[in-house]
Tab-separated table of C-alpha atoms (C1' of nucleotides) in Angstrom:
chain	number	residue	atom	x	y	z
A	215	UNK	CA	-20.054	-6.279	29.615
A	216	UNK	CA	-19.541	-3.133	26.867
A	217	UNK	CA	-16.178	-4.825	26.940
A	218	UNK	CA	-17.272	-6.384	23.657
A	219	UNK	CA	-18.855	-3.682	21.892
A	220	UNK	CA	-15.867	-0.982	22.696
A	221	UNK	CA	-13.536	-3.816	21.053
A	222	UNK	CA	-16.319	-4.564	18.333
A	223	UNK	CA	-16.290	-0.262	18.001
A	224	UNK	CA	-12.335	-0.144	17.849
A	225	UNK	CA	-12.298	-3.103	15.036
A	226	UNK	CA	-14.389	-1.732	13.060
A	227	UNK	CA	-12.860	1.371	13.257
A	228	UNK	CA	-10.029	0.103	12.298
A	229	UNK	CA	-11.183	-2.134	9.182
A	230	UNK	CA	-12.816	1.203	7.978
A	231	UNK	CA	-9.207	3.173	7.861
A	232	UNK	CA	-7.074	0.295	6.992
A	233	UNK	CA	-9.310	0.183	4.086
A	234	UNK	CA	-9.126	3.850	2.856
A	235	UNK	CA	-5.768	4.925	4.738
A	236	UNK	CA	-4.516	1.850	4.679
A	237	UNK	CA	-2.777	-0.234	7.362
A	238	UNK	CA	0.816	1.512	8.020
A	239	UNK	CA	-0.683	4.853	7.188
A	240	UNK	CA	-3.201	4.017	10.261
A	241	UNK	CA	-1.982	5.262	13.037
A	242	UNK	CA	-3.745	4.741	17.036
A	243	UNK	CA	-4.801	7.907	17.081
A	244	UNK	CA	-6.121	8.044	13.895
A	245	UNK	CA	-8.564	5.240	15.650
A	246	UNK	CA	-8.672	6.918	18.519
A	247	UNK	CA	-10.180	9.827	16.912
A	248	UNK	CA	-12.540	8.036	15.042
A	249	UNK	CA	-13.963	6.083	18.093
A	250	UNK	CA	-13.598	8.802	20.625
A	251	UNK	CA	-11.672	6.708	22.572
A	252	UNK	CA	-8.677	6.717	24.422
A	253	UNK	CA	-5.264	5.546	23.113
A	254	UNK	CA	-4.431	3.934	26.193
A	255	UNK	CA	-7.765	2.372	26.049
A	256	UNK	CA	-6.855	-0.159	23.100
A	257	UNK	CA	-4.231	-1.973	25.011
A	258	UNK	CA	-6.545	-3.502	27.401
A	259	UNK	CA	-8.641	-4.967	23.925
A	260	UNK	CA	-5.229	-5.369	22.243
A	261	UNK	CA	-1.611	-6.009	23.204
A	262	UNK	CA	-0.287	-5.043	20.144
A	263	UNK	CA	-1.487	-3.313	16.467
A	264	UNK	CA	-1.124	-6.542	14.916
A	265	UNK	CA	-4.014	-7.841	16.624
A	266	UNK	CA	-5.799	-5.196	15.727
A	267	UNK	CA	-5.341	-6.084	12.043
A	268	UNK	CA	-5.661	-9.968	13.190
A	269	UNK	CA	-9.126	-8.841	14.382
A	270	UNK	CA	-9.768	-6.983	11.246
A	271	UNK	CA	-8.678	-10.114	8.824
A	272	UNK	CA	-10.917	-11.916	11.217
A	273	UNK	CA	-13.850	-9.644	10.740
A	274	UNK	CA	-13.697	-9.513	7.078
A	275	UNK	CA	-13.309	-13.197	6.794
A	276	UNK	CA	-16.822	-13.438	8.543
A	277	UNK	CA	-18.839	-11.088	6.732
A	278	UNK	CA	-17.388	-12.370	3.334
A	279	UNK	CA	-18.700	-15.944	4.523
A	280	UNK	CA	-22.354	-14.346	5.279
A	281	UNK	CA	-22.082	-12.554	1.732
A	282	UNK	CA	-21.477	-15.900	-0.259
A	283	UNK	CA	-23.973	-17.554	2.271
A	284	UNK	CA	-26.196	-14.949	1.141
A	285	UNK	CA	-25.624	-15.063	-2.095
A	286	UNK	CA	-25.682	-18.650	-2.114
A	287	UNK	CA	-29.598	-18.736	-0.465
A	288	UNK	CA	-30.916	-15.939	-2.500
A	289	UNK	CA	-29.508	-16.937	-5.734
A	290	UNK	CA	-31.324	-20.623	-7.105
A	291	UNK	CA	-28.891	-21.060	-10.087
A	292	UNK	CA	-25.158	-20.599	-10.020
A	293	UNK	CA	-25.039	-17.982	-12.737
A	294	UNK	CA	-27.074	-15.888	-11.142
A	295	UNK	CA	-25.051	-16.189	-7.726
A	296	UNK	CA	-21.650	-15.280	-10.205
A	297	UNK	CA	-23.630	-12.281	-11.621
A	298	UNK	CA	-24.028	-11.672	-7.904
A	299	UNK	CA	-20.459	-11.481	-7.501
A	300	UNK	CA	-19.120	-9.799	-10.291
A	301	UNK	CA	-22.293	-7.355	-9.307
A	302	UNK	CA	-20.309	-6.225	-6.494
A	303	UNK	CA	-17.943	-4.118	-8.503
A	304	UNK	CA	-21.133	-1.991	-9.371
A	305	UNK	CA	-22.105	-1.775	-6.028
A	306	UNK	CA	-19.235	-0.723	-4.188
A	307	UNK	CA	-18.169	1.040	-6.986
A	308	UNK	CA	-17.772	4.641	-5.546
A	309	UNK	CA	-15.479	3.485	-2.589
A	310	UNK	CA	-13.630	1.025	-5.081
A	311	UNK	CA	-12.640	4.555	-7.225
A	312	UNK	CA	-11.464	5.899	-4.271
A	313	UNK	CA	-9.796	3.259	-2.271
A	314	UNK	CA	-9.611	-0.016	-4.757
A	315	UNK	CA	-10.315	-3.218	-3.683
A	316	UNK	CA	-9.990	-3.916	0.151
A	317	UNK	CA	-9.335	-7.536	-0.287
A	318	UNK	CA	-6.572	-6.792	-2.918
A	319	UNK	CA	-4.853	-3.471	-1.742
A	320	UNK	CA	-4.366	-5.154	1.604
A	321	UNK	CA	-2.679	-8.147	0.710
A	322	UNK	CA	-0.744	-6.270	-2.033
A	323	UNK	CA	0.462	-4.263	1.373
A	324	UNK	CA	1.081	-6.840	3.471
A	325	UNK	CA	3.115	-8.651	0.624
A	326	UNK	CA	5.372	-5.376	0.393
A	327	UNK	CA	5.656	-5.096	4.099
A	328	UNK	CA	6.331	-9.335	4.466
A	329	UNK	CA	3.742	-8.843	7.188
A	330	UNK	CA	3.500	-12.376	9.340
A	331	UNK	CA	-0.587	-11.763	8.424
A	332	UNK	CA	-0.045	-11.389	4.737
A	333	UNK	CA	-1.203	-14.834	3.772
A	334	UNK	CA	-4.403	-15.210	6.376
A	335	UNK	CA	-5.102	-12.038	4.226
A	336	UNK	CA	-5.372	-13.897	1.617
A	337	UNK	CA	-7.370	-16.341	2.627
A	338	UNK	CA	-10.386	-14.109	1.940
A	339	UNK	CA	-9.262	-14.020	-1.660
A	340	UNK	CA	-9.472	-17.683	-1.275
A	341	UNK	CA	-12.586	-17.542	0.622
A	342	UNK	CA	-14.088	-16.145	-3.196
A	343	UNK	CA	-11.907	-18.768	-5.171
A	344	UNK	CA	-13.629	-21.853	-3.361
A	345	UNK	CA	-16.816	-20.621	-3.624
A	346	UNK	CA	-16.898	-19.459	-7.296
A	347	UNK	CA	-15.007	-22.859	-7.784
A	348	UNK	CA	-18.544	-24.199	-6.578
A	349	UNK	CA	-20.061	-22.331	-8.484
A	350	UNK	CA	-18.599	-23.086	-11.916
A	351	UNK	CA	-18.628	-26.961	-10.559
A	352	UNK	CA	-22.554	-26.734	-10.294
A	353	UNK	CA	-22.182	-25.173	-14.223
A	354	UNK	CA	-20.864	-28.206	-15.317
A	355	UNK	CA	-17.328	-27.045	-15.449
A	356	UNK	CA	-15.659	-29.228	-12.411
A	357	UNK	CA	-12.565	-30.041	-14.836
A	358	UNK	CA	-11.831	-26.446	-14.766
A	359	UNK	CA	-13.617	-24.523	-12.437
A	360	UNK	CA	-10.927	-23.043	-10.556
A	361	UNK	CA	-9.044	-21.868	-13.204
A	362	UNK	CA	-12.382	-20.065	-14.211
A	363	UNK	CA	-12.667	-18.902	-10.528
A	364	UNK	CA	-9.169	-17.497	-10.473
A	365	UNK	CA	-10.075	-16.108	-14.087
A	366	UNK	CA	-12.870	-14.176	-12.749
A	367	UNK	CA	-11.041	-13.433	-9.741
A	368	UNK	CA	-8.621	-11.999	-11.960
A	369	UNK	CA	-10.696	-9.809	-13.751
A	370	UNK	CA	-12.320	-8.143	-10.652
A	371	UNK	CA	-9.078	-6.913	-9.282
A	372	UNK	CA	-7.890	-5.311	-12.337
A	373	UNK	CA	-11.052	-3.420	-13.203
A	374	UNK	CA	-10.809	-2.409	-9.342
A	375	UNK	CA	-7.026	-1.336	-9.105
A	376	UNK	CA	-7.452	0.727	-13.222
A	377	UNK	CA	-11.125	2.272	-11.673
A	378	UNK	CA	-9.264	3.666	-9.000
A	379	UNK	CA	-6.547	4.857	-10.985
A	380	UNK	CA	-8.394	6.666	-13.435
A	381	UNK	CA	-11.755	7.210	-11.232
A	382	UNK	CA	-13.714	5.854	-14.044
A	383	UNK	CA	-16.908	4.639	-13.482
A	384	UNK	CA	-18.120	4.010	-17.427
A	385	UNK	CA	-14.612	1.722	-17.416
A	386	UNK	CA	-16.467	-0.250	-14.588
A	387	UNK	CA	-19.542	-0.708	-16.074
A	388	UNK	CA	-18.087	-1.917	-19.891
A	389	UNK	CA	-15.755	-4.274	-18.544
A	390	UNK	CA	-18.738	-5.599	-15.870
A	391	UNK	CA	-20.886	-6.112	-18.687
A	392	UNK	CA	-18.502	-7.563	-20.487
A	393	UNK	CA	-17.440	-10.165	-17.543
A	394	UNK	CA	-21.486	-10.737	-17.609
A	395	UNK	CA	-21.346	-11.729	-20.952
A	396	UNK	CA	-18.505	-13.947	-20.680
A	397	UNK	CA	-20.485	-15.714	-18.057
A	398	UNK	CA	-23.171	-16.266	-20.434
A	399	UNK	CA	-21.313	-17.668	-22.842
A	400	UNK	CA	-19.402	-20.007	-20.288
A	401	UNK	CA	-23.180	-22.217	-20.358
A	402	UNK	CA	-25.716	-20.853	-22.509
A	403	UNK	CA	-28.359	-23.596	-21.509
A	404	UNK	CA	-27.895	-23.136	-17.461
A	405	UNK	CA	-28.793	-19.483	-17.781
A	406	UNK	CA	-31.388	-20.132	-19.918
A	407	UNK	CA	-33.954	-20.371	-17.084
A	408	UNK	CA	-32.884	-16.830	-16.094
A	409	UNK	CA	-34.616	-15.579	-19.368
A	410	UNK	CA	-37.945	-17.566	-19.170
B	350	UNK	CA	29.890	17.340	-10.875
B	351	UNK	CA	29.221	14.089	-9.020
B	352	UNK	CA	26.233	15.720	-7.571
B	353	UNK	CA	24.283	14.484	-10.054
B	354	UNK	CA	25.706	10.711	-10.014
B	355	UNK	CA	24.912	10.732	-6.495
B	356	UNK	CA	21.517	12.449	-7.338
B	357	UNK	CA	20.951	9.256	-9.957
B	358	UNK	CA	21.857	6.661	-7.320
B	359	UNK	CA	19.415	7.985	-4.280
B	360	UNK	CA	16.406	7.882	-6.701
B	361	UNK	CA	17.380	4.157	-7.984
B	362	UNK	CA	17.483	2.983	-4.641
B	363	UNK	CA	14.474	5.068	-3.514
B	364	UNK	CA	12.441	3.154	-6.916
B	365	UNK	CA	13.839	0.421	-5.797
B	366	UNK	CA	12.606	0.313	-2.245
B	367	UNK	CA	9.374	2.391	-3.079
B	368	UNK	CA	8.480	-0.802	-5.476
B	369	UNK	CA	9.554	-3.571	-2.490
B	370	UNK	CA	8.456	-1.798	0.490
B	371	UNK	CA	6.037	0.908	-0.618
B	372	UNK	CA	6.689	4.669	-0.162
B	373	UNK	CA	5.448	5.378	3.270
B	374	UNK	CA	7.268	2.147	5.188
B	375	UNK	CA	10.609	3.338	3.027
B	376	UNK	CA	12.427	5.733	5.672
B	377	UNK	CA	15.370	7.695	4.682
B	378	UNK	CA	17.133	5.695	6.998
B	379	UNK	CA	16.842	2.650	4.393
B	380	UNK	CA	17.567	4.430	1.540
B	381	UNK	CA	20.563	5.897	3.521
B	382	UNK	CA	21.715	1.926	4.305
B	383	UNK	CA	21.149	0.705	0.563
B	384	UNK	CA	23.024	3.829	-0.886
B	385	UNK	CA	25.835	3.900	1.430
B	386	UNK	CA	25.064	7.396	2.034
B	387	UNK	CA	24.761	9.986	5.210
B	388	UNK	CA	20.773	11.026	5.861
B	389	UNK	CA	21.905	14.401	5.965
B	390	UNK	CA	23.381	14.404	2.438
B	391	UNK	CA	19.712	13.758	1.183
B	392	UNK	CA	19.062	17.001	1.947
B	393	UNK	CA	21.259	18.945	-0.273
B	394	UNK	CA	19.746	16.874	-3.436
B	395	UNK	CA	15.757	16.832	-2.061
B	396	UNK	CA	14.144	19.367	0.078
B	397	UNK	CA	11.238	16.872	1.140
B	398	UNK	CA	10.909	13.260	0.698
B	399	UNK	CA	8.368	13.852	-2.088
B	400	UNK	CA	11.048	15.623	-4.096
B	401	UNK	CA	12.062	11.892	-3.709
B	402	UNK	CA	9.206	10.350	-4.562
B	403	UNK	CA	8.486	13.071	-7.552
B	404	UNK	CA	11.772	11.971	-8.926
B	405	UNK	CA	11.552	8.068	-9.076
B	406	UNK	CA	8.033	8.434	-10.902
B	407	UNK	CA	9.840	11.151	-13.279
B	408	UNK	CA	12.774	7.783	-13.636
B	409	UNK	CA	9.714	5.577	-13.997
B	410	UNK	CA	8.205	7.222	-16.863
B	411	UNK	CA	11.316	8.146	-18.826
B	412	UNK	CA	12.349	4.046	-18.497
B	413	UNK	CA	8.344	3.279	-19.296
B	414	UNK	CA	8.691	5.438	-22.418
B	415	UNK	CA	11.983	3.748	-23.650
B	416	UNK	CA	10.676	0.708	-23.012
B	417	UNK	CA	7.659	1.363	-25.075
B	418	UNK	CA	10.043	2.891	-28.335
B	419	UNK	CA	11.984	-0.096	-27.705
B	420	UNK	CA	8.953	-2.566	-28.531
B	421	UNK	CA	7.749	0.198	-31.310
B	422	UNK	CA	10.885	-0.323	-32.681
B	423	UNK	CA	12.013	-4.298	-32.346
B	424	UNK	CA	8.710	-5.521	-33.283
B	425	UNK	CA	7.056	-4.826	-37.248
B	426	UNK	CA	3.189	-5.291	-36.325
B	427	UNK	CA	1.402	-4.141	-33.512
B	428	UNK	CA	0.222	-8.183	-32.612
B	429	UNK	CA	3.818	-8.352	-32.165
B	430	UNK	CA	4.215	-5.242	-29.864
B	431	UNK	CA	1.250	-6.015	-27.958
B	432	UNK	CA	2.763	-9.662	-27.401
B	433	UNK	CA	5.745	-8.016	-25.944
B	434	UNK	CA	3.655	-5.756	-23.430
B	435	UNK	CA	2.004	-9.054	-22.489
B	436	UNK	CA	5.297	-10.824	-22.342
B	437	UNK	CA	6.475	-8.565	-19.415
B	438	UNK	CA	4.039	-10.776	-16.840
B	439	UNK	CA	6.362	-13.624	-17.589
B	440	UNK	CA	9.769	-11.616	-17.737
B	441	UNK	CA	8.833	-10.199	-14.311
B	442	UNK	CA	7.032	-12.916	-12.983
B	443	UNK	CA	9.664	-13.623	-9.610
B	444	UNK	CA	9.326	-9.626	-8.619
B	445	UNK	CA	5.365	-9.643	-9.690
B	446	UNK	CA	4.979	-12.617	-7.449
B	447	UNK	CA	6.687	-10.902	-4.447
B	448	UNK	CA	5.844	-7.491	-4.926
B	449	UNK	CA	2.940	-7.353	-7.189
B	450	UNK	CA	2.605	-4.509	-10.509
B	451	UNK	CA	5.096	-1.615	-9.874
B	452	UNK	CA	2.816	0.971	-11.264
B	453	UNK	CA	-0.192	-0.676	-9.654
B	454	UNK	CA	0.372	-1.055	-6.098
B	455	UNK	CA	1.876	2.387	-6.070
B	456	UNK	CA	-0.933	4.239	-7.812
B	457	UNK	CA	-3.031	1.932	-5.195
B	458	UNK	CA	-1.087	3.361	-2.188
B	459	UNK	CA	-1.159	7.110	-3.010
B	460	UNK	CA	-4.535	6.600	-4.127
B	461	UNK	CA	-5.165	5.695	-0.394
B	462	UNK	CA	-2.920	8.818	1.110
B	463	UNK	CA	-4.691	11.100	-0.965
B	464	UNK	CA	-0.566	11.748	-1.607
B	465	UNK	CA	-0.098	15.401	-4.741
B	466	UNK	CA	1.536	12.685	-6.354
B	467	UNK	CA	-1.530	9.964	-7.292
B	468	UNK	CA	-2.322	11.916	-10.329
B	469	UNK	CA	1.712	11.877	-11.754
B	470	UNK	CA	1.614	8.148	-10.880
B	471	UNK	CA	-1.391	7.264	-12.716
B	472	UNK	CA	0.007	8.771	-15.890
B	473	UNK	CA	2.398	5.477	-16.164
B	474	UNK	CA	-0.954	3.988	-16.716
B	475	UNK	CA	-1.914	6.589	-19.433
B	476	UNK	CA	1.391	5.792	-21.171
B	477	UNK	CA	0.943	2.064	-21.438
B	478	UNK	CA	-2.941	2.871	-22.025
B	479	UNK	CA	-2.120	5.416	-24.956
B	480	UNK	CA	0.552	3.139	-26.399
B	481	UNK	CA	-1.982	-0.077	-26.789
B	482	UNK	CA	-4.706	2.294	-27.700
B	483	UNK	CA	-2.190	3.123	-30.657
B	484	UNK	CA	-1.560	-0.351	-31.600
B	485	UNK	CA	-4.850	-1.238	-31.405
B	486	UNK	CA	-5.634	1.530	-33.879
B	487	UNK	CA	-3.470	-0.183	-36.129
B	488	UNK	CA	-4.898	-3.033	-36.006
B	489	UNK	CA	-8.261	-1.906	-37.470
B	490	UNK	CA	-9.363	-1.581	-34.207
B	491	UNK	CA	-9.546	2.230	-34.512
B	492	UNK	CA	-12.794	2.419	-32.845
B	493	UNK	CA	-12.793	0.532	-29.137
B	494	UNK	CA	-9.063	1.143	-29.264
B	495	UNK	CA	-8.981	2.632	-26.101
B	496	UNK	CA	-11.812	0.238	-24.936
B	497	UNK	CA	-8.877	-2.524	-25.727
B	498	UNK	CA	-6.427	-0.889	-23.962
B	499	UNK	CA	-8.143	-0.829	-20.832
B	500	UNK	CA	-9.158	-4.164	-21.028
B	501	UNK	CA	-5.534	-5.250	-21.688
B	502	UNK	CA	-4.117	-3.176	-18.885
B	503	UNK	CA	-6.870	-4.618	-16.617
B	504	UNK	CA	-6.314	-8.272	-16.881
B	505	UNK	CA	-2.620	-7.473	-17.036
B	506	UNK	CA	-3.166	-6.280	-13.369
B	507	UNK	CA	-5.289	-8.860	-12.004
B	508	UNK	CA	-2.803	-11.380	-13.033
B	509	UNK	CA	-0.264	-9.033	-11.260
B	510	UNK	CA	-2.515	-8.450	-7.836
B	511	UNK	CA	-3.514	-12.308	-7.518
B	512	UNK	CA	-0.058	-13.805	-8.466
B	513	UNK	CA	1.548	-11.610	-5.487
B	514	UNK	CA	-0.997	-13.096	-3.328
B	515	UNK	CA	-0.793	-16.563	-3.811
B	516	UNK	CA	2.477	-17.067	-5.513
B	517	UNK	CA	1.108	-18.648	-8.351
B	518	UNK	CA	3.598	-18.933	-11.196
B	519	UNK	CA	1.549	-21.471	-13.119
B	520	UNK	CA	-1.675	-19.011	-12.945
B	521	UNK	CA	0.597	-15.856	-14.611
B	522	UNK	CA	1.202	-18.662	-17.350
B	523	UNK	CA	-2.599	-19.562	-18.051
B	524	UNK	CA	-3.514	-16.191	-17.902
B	525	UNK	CA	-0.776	-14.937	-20.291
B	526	UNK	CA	-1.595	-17.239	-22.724
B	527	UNK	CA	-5.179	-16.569	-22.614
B	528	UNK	CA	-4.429	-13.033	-23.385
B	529	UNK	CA	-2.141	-13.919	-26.463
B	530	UNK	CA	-5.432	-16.164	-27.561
B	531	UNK	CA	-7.505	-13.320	-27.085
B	532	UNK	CA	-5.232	-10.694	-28.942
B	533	UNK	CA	-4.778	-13.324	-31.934
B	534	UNK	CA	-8.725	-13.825	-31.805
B	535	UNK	CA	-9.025	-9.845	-32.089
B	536	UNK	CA	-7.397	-9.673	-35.538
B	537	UNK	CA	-6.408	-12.959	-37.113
B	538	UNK	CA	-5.714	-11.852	-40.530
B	539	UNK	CA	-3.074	-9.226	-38.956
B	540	UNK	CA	-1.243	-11.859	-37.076
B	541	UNK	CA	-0.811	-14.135	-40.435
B	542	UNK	CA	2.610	-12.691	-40.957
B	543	UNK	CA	3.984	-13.983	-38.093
B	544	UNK	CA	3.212	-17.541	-38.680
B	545	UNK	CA	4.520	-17.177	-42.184
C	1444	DG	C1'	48.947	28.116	-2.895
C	1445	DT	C1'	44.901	30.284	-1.954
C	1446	DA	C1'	40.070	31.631	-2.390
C	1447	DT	C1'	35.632	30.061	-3.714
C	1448	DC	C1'	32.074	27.177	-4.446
C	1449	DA	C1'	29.989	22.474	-4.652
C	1450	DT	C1'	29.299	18.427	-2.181
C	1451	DT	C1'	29.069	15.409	1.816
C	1452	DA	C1'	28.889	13.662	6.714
C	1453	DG	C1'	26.806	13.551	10.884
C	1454	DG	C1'	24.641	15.432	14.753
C	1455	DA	C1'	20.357	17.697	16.706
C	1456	DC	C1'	15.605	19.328	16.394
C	1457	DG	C1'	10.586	18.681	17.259
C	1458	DA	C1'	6.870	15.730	16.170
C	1459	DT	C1'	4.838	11.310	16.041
C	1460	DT	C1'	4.962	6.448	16.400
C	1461	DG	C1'	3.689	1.909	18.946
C	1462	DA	C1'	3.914	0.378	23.464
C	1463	DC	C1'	3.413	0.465	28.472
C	1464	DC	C1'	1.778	1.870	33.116
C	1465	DT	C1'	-1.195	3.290	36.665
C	1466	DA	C1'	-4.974	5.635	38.796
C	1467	DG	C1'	-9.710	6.205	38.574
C	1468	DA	C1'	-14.438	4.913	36.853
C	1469	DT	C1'	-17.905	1.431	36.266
C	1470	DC	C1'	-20.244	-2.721	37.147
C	1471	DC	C1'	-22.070	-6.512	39.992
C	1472	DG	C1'	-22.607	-10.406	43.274
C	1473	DG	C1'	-22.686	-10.877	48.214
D	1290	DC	C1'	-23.182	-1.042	51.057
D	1291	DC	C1'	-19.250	-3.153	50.021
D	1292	DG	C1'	-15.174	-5.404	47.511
D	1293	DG	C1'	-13.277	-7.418	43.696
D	1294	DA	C1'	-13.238	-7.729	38.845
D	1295	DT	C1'	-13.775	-5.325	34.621
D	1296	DC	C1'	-13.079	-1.502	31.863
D	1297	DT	C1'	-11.343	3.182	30.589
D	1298	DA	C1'	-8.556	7.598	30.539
D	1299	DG	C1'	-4.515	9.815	30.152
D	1300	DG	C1'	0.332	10.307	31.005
D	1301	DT	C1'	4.937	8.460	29.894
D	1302	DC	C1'	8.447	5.825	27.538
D	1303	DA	C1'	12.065	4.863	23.989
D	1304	DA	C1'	12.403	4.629	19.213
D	1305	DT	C1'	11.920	6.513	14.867
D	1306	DC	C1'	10.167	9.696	11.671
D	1307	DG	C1'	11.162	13.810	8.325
D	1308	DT	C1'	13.639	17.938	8.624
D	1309	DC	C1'	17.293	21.130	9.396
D	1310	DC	C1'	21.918	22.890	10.454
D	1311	DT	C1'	26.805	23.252	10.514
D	1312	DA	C1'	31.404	21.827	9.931
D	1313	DA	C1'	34.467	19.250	7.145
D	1314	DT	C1'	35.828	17.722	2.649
D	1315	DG	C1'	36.388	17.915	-2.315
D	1316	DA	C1'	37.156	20.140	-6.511
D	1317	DT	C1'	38.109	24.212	-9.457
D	1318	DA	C1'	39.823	28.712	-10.951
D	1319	DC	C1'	43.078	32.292	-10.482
DNA sequence: GTATCATTAGGACGATTGACCTAGATCCGG
DNA sequence: CCGGATCTAGGTCAATCGTCCTAATGATAC
C-alpha cells in the first residue's frame, strides 16, 4: 500500500508551499511539480483542494502536539518549557524572515478569504494557548494564566510578522531576550532552580 | 477631466478589497462589481494589475502620513501621540477582528509572493516605526528609540494577528491597556501633565 | 457644427485554474 | 497465472484569470 506515503508525499508537499507561497497562491501544479507527480493523480487522495489544506491543518495540528509533548518531557520546570517556546522564534528564525509565522499568516489568510477551515486553523493557535495556559498554571499563576498565554502568544506573532517585514534578525533576538526576561520576572523563585 | 475621479475611485475600492480579501484572491472582476465599472476601462487608467496595487500602497502611505501629522498636531506630548497610535487597536477593533492589521497581513502576503512590491509595502511600517522612534526621542528616550518603536509596532501586531483569529474583543482591550501601562511606566515624569 | 482628443464599455484573446474522466500500471490473494 | 482491487498518468472540461483591442461616447476647441 504506497497509497499512504504518495498522500503522506502530496501533504507534505503541500504544507511546505502553503507555508512559503501560501494557500491561494498554491496552485496543483505547483504540487505537482514539487512531488513529481501527476495532477490527475491527487484526485484519487483528494476530491477537492480543500482537503488538501484539511489534511495540512491536520498535519500541523499533530506535530505541534508532539512539539509541546516534547517540550513538556524534556523540560522538568515550566519556565524552562516557556523558554522552550518562545526559543522557537530563534530557531526557525531564517524561514520566519522569509515567510512569517505559518500558524499566523495562515489563519490571517483564511480570515480574509472566510475560508470554511479558517477557525480549525486556529485551533493550533489554541493548541499553544492551552498548553502555555498549563504552563503559567504550574507557575503559580492559575488566576491569570491565559491572559499570560495569550500575552506571550501575542508577542510571538508580532516579532514574527515585523522580522519578516524588515528581515531583521538582531530585532528577533532583542525582543526574544526581552520576552525571556519578562518570563523571569513573571516568578523569580520557580526559575531559581534553573540557576543552581 | 473625470479621468482622474474615476482613477481615485478604482484604487479605493482596490484598498478596500486588497485589505478584506487580499491582493491575489481580488480579481478585476470584483473591483469591476464594487466600482460599477467595465473591466476594460481598467485598462486605460493601469497597464497591469500592479499599477493597481502600486497605487493603493502610494493611497496608503499618503493617508498613513496625514494620519501621523494629524496626531503630531492634536496631541502636545509625545505620551499623548503615542496613546493615539495605540488607540487605533480599539478604533479599528471590528475590521482588525475580521481582517486583521492592514499593513501587516499585506506586507505578510507579498512577503510570501516574493511580489516587486514587498519592499514599498514595508515602508508603511518604516513610517509608523520612524514616527514612534521620533516620539520616543522626545521622550528622553533618545537612545533605544528605535528599539521602542519596534517593540511598540510589534505588540501592536500581535494584538492585531490573534484578535482576527479568535475574535477576541476583550483581549485587544487587555492588551491595549497594558501597552498604555507600559508607555506611562517608560517616562512617568513626562506623562505628569496630562493628569494635571 | 465639426474636428479632435479623452474617456469608457464590452467583447475576445491566450493562459491557467480546480475539477473530472478514463485507460493503463501495479499489486496481491487464489 | 489469473482477476479484481488499488493506484497512477495524462488528457479534457468549463470557468476564470489578467490582458488587450476596438468601437462608441463624452467633452472641448475652433
Amino acid at each position: 500500500m504506497a497509497a499512504a506515503a504518495t498522500r503522506q508525499h502530496i501533504v507534505e508537499a503541500a504544507d511546505r508551499l502553503f507555508y512559503e507561497r501560501g494557500f491561494e497562491a498554491t496552485a496543483f501544479a505547483d504540487i505537482a511539480a514539487a512531488t513529481g507527480l501527476s495532477r490527475g493523480n491527487f484526485y484519487y487522495h483528494f476530491k477537492v483542494k480543500n482537503e488538501i489544506l484539511d489534511a495540512v491543518i491536520t498535519l500541523r495540528l499533530e506535530r505541534t502536539r508532539l512539539l509541546l509533548a516534547g517540550w513538556q518531557a524534556a523540560a522538568e520546570t515550566p519556565v524552562e518549557r516557556i523558554h522552550s517556546f518562545i526559543g522557537m522564534l530563534i530557531g526557525n528564525r531564517a524561514k520566519i524572515m522569509l515567510y512569517g509565522c505559518p500558524v499566523g499568516t495562515l489563519c490571517a489568510e483564511l480570515a480574509k478569504l472566510d475560508h470554511i477551515a479558517s477557525s480549525r486553523a486556529s485551533e493550533l493557535f489554541t493548541l499553544f494557548r492551552e498548553w502555555l495556559a498549563g504552563q503559567f498554571s504550574l507557575l503559580g499563576r492559575a488566576a491569570d494564566a491565559d491572559r499570560l498565554a495569550m500575552h506571550l502568544l501575542m508577542r510571538s506573532q508580532g516579532v514574527a510578522t515585523l522580522a519578516a517585514a524588515f528581515r531583521d534578525e538582531a530585532f528577533i533576538r532583542r525582543e526574544v531576550e526581552q520576552m525571556n526576561l519578562w518570563l523571569e520576572a513573571l516568578s523569580p523563585a520557580a526559575s531559581l532552580p534553573l540557576e543552581t
